[in-house]
Coordinates of C-alpha atoms and ligand atoms in Angstrom, one line a residue:
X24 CA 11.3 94.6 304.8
X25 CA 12.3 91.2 306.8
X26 CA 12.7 88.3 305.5
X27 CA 10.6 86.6 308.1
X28 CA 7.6 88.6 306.9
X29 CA 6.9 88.0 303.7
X30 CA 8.6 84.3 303.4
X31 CA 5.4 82.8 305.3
X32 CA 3.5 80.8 303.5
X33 CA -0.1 82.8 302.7
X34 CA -2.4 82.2 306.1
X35 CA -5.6 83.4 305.4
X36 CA -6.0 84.5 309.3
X37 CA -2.6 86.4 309.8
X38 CA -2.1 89.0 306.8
X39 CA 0.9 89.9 305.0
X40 CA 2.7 93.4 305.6
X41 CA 2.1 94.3 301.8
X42 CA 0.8 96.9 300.7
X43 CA -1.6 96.2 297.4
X44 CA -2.0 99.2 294.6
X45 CA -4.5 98.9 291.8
X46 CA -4.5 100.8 288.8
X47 CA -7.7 101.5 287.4
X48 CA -7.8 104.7 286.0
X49 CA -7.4 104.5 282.7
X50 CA -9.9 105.3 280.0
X51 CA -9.8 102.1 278.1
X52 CA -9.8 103.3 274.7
X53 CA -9.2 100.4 273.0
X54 CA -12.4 99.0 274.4
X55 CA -14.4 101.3 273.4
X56 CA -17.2 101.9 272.8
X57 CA -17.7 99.1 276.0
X58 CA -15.7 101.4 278.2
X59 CA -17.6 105.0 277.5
X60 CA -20.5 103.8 280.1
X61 CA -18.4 101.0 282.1
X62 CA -14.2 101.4 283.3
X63 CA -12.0 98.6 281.6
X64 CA -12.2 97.0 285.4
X65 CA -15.4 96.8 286.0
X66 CA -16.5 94.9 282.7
X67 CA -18.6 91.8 283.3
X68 CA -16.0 89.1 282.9
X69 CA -17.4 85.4 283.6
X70 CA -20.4 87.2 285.4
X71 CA -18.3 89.4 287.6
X72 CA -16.5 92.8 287.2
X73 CA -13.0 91.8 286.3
X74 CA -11.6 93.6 288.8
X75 CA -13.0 91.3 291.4
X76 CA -11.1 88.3 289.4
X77 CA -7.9 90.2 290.6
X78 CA -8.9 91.7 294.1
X79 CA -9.6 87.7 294.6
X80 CA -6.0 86.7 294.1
X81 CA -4.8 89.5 295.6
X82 CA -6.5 88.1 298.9
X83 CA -5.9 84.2 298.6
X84 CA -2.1 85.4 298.6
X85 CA -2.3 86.6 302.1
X86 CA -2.8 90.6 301.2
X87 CA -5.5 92.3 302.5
X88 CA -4.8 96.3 302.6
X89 CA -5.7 97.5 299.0
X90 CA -5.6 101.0 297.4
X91 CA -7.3 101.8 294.2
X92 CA -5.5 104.1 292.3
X93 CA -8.6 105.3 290.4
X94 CA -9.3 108.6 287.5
X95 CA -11.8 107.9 284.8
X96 CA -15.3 106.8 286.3
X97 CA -14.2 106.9 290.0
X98 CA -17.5 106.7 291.4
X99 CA -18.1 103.7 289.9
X100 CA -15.5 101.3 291.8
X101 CA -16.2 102.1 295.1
X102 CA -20.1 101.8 294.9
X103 CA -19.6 98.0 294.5
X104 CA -16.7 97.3 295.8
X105 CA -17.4 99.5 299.1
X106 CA -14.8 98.8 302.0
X107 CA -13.9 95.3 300.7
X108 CA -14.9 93.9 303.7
X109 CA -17.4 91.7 301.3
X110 CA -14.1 89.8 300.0
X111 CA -11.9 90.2 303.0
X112 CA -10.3 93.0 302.1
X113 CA -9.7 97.0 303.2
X114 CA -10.1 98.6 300.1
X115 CA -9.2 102.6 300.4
X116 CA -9.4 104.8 297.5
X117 CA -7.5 107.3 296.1
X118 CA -8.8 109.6 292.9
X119 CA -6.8 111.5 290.4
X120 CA -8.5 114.8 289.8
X121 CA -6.3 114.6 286.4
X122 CA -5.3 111.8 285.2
X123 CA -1.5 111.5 286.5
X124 CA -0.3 108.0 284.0
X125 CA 0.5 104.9 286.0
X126 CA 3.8 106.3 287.2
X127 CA 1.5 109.4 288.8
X128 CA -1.6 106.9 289.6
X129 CA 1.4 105.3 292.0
X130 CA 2.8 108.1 293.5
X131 CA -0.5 109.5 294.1
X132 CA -1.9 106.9 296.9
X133 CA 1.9 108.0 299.0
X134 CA 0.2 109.0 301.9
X135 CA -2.5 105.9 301.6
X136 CA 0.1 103.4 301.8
X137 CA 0.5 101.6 305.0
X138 CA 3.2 98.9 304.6
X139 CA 7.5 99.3 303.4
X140 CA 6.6 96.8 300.2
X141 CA 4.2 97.3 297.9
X142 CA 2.1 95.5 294.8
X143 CA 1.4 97.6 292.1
X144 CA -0.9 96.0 289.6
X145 CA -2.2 96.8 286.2
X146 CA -5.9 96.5 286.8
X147 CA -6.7 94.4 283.4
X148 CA -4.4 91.6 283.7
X149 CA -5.7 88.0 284.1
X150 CA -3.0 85.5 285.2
X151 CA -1.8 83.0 287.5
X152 CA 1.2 84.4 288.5
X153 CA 2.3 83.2 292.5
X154 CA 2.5 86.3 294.0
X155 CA 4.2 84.8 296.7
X156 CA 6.8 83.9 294.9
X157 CA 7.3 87.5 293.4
X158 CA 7.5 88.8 297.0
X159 CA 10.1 86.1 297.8
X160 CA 12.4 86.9 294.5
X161 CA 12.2 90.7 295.5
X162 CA 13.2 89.9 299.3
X163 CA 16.3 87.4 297.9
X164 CA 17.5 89.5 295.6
X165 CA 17.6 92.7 298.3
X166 CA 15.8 94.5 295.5
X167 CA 14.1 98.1 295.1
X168 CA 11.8 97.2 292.5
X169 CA 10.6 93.5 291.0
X170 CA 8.5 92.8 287.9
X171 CA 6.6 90.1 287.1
X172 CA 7.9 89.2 283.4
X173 CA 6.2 87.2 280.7
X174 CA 7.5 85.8 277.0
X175 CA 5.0 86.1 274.7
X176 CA 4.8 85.7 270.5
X177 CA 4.4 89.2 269.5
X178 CA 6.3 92.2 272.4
X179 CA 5.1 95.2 270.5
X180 CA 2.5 95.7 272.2
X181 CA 4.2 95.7 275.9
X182 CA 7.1 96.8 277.7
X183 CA 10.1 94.9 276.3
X184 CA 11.9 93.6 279.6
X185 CA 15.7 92.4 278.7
X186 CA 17.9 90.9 282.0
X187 CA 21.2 89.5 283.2
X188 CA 22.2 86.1 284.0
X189 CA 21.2 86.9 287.6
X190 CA 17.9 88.2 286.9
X191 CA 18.9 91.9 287.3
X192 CA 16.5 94.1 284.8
X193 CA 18.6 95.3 281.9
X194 CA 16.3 97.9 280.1
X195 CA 12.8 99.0 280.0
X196 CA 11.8 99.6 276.1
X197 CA 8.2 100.5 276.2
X198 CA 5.8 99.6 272.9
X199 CA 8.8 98.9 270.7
X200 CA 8.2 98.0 266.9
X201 CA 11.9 96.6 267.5
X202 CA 11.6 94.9 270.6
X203 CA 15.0 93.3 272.0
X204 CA 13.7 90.4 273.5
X205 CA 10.3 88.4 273.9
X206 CA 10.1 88.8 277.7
X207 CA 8.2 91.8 278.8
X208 CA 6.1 93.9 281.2
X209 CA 3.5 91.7 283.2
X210 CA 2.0 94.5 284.6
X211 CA 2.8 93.4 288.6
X212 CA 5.7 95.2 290.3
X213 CA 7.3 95.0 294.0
X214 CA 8.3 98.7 295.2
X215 CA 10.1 99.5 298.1
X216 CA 7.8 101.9 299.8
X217 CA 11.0 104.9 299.2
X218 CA 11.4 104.6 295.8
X219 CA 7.2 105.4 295.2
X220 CA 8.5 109.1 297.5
X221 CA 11.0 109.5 294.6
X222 CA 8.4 109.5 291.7
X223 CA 7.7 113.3 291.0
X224 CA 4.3 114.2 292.7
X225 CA 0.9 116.0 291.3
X226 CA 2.3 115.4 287.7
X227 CA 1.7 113.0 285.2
X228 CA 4.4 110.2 284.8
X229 CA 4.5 107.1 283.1
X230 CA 6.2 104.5 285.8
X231 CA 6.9 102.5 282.1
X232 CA 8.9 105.3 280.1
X233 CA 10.1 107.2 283.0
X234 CA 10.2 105.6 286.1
X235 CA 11.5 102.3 285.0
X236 CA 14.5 104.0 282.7
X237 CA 15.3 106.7 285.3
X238 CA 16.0 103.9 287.9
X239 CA 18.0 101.4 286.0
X240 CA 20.0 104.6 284.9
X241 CA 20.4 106.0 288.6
X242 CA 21.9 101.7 289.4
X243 CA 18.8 101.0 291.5
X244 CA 18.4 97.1 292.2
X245 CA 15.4 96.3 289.9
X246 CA 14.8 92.6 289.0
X247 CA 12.4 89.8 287.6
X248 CA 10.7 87.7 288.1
X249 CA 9.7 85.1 284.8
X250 CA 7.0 82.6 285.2
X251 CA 5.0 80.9 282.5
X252 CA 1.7 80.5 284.2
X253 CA -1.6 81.7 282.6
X254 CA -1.4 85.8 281.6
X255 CA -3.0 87.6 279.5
X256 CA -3.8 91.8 279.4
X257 CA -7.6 92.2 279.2
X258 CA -7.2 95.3 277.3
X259 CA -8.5 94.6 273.7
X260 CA -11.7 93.4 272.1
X261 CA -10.0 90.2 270.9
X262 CA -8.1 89.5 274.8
X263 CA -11.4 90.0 276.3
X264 CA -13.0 87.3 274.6
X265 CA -10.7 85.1 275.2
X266 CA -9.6 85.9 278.5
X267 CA -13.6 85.2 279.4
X268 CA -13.7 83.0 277.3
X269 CA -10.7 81.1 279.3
X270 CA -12.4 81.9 282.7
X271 CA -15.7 80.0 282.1
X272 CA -13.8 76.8 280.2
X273 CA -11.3 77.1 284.0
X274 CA -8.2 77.4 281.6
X275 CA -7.3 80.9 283.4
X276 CA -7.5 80.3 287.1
X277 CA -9.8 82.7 289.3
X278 CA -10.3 82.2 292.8
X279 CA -13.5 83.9 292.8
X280 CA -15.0 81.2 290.5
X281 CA -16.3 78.1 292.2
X282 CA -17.6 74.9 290.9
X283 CA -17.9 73.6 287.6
X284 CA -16.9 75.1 284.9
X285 CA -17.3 74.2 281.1
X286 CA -18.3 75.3 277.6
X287 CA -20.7 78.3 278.4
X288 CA -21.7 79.6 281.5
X289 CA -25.9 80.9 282.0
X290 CA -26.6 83.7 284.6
X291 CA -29.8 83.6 286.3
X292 CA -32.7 85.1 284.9
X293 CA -31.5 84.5 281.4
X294 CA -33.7 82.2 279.5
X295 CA -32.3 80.0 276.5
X296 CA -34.0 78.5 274.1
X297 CA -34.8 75.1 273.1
X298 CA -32.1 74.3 270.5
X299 CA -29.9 77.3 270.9
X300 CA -26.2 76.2 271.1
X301 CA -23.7 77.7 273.8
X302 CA -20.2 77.1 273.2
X303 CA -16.6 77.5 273.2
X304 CA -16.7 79.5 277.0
X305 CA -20.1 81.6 276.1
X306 CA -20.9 83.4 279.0
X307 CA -24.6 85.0 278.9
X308 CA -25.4 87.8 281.7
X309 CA -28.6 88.2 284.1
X310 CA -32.0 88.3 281.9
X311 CA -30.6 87.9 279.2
X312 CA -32.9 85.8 276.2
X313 CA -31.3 83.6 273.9
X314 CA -34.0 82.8 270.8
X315 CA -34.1 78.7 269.3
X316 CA -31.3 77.8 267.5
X317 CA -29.3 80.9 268.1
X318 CA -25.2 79.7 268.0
X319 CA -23.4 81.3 270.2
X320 CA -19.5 80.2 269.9
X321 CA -17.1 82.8 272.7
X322 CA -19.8 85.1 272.9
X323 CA -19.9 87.4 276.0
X324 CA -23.5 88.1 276.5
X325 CA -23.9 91.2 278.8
X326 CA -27.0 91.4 281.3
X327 CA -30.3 91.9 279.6
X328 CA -29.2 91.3 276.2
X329 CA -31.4 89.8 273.2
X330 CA -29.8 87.4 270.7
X331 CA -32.7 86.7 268.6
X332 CA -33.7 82.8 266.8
X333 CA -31.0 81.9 264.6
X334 CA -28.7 84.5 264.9
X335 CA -24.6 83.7 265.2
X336 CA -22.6 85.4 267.4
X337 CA -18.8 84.6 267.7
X338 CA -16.1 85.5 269.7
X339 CA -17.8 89.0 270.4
X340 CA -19.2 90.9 273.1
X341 CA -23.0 92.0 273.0
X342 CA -23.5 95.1 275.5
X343 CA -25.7 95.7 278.1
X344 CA -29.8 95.5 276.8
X345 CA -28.2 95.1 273.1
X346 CA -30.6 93.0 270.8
X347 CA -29.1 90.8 267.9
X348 CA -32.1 90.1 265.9
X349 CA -33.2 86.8 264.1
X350 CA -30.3 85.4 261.7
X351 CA -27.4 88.4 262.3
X352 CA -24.0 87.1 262.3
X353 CA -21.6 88.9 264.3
X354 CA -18.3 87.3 264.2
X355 CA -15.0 89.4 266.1
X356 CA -17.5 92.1 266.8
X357 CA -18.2 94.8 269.5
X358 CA -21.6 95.8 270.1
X359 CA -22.4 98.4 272.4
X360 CA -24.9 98.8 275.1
X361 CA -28.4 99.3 274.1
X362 CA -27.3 98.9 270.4
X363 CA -30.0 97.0 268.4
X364 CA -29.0 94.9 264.7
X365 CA -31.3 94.0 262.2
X366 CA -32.2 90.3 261.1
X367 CA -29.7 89.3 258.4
X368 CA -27.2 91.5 259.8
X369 CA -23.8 90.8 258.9
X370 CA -21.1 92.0 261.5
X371 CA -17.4 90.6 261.1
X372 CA -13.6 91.4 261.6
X373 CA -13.6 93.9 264.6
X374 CA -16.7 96.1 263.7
X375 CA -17.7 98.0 266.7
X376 CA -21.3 99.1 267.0
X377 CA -21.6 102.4 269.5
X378 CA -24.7 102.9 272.0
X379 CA -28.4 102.5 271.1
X380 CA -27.3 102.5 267.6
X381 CA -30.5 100.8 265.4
X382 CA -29.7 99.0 262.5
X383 CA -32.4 97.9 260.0
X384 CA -33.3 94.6 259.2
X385 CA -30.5 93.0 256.3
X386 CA -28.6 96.6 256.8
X387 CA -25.1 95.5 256.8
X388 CA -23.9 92.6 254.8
X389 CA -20.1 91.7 254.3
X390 CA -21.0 88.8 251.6
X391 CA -23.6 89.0 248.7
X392 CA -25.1 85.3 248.7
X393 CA -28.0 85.1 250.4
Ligands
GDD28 N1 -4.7 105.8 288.3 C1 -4.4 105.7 287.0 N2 -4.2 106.9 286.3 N3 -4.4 104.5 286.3 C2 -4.1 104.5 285.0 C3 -3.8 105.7 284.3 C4 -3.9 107.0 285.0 O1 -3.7 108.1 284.4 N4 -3.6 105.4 283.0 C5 -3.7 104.0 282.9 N5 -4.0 103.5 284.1 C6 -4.2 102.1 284.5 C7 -5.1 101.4 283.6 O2 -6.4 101.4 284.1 C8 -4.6 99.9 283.6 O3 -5.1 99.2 284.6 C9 -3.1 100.1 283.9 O4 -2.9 101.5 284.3 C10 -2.2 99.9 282.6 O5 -2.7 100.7 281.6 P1 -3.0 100.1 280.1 O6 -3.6 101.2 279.3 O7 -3.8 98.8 280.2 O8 -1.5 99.8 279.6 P2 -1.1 98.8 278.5 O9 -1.8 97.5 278.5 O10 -1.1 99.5 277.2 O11 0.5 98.5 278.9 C11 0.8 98.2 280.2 O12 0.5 96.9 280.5 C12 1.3 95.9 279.8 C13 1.0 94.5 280.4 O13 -0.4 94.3 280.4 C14 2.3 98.5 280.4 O14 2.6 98.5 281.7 C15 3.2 97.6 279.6 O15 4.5 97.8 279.9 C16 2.8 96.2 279.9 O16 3.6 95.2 279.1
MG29 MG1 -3.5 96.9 279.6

């Protein structure tokens, strides 16, 4: 790579020679049981499949040649994403027949790759990060590889990321109870085309425990980049609600979300009730009903959903054609497509509810007044 190339300032009209790579083949587990009829990527997030969230960015940076680097529920991407040519893009697709890891899901789109750098992304990431800028840091610092860092409260759950005074990538600890420092794995990397060749082929790797360490131990030039823009990993129940959550108050930036946005945000078709109270970033899908007085505090309302008069739902997820009925509390919950809850219900503290699963009227209670 040039400098000239990627140091332009993002013009819609003329491209960058970047190569974009989107994970999106793994099986969400801790989603489930959301994820066993939809992939992680293509959950309704502010009204649109959260992949599009990120495909957006990836295009107002100036990138516009995409590979999805797809495995579980491959099918399902490219029916609505097509070509890309919808959102400016060239999407291509390349499908694991087993699934490789994300060190494999790279190496495996090789021969797709048109362009000497590349942007590998975690698909469920939300963030704000200047891409840009990561491009720039990689090209300055004469680098093989850059990551996109982040410090957060609690590492465990990420790749713990130490560097040097100059920026240089120290160690890659992946999901550490004993994490060495707070700044870790943001799940966007800058490869040098040559270095993806070098990942073992038709094998599953894992770029986090094996190609990260093997190049820091073979003195490769890997780097980072640190920002502290908006960033969150979409991959949990409790993320998820936030991260929408954030989306439809405009605290995490999306450039595929125009206009206004505010406490709760109503698809069309869905009808709401006098007196029913949307709040704290609610988003409610396409036909869905919401009965009078229903309270509906971070709730993400999938398409065709039912939350019946009275009934609470906070910071929790209500699948697909799910019905909460009349006076159910579901509070931290995850209820699955098609599932359908009893009045009276009570539903707290990370209960998940699998598909078209009926529970009767004043089934479940976590209290005894009432
Ligand atoms: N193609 C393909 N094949 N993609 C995969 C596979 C696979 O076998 N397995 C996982 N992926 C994709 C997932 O769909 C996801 O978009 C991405 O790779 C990362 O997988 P996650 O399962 O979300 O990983 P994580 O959240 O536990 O940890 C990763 O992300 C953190 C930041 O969000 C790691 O990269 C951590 O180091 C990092 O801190
Ligand atoms: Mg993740």
């Amino acid at each position: 790579m040039t400098g000239s190339e990627v140091s332009t300032p993002a013009d819609p009209a003329t491209p960058l020679p970047v190569q974009a790579v989107v994970l999106v083949g793994g099986q969400g587990t801790r989603l489930r049981p959301l994820t066993l009829s939809t992939p992680k990527p293509m959950l309704p997030t502010a009204g649109l499949p959260f992949l599009q969230h990120l495909l957006s960015r990836i295009r107002s940076a100036g990138i516009t040649d995409v590979i999805l680097s797809t495995s579980y529920k491959a099918s399902v991407f490219e029916e609505y994403f097509g070509d890309g040519s919808k959102l400016g893009l060239s999407i291509q697709y390349v499908t694991e027949s087993e699934p490789l890891g994300t060190g494999g899901g790279i190496r495996n789109v090789y021969d797709s790759i048109k362009h000497d750098t590349v942007m590998v992304f975690n698909g469920d990431v939300l963030s704000g990060c200047d891409l840009g800028a990561v491009l720039r840091t990689h090209e300055e610092n004469d680098a093989d590889v850059t990551l996109h860092l982040v410090r957060v409260g609690d590492p465990r759950a990420y790749g713990s990321v130490p560097t040097d005074d100059e920026g240089r990538v120290t160690a890659f600890i992946e999901k550490t109870q004993d994490p060495p420092t707070d700044q870790i794995n943001a799940g966007t990397y800058v490869f040098d085309k040559s270095i993806i060749e070098q990942i073992p082929a038709d094998t599953a790797v894992s770029v986090e425990r094996q190609v990260f360490p093997t190049l820091l131990r073979n003195g490769n030039r890997v780097y980072g980049y640190v920002d502290a823009t908006y960033w969150r990993d979409m991959g949990t129940p409790e993320d998820f609600v936030r991260g929408s959550a954030d989306l439809v108050r405009g605290i995490a930036p999306s450039p595929a979300l125009s206009g206004h946005r505010g406490e709760s945000l109503v698809h069309e078709g869905a009808g709401v009730a006098p007196g029913a109270l949307l709040i704290g970033g609610t988003v409610v899908g396409r036909g869905a009903e919401i009965g009078a007085r229903a309270r509906l505090d971070g709730a993400v309302v999938f398409d065709g959903a039912v939350i019946e008069a009275g009934a609470v739902v906070e910071r929790s997820i209500v699948g697909f054609g799910a019905r909460i009925g009349p006076r159910a509390l579901i509070r931290d919950g995850v209820i699955a497509d098609g599932a359908d809850i009893g009045a009276r219900c009570e539903l707290l503290r990370g209960a998940r509810v699998w598909p078209g699963v009926e529970i009767p009227d004043g089934g479940i209670r976590y209290s005894t007044d009432v």
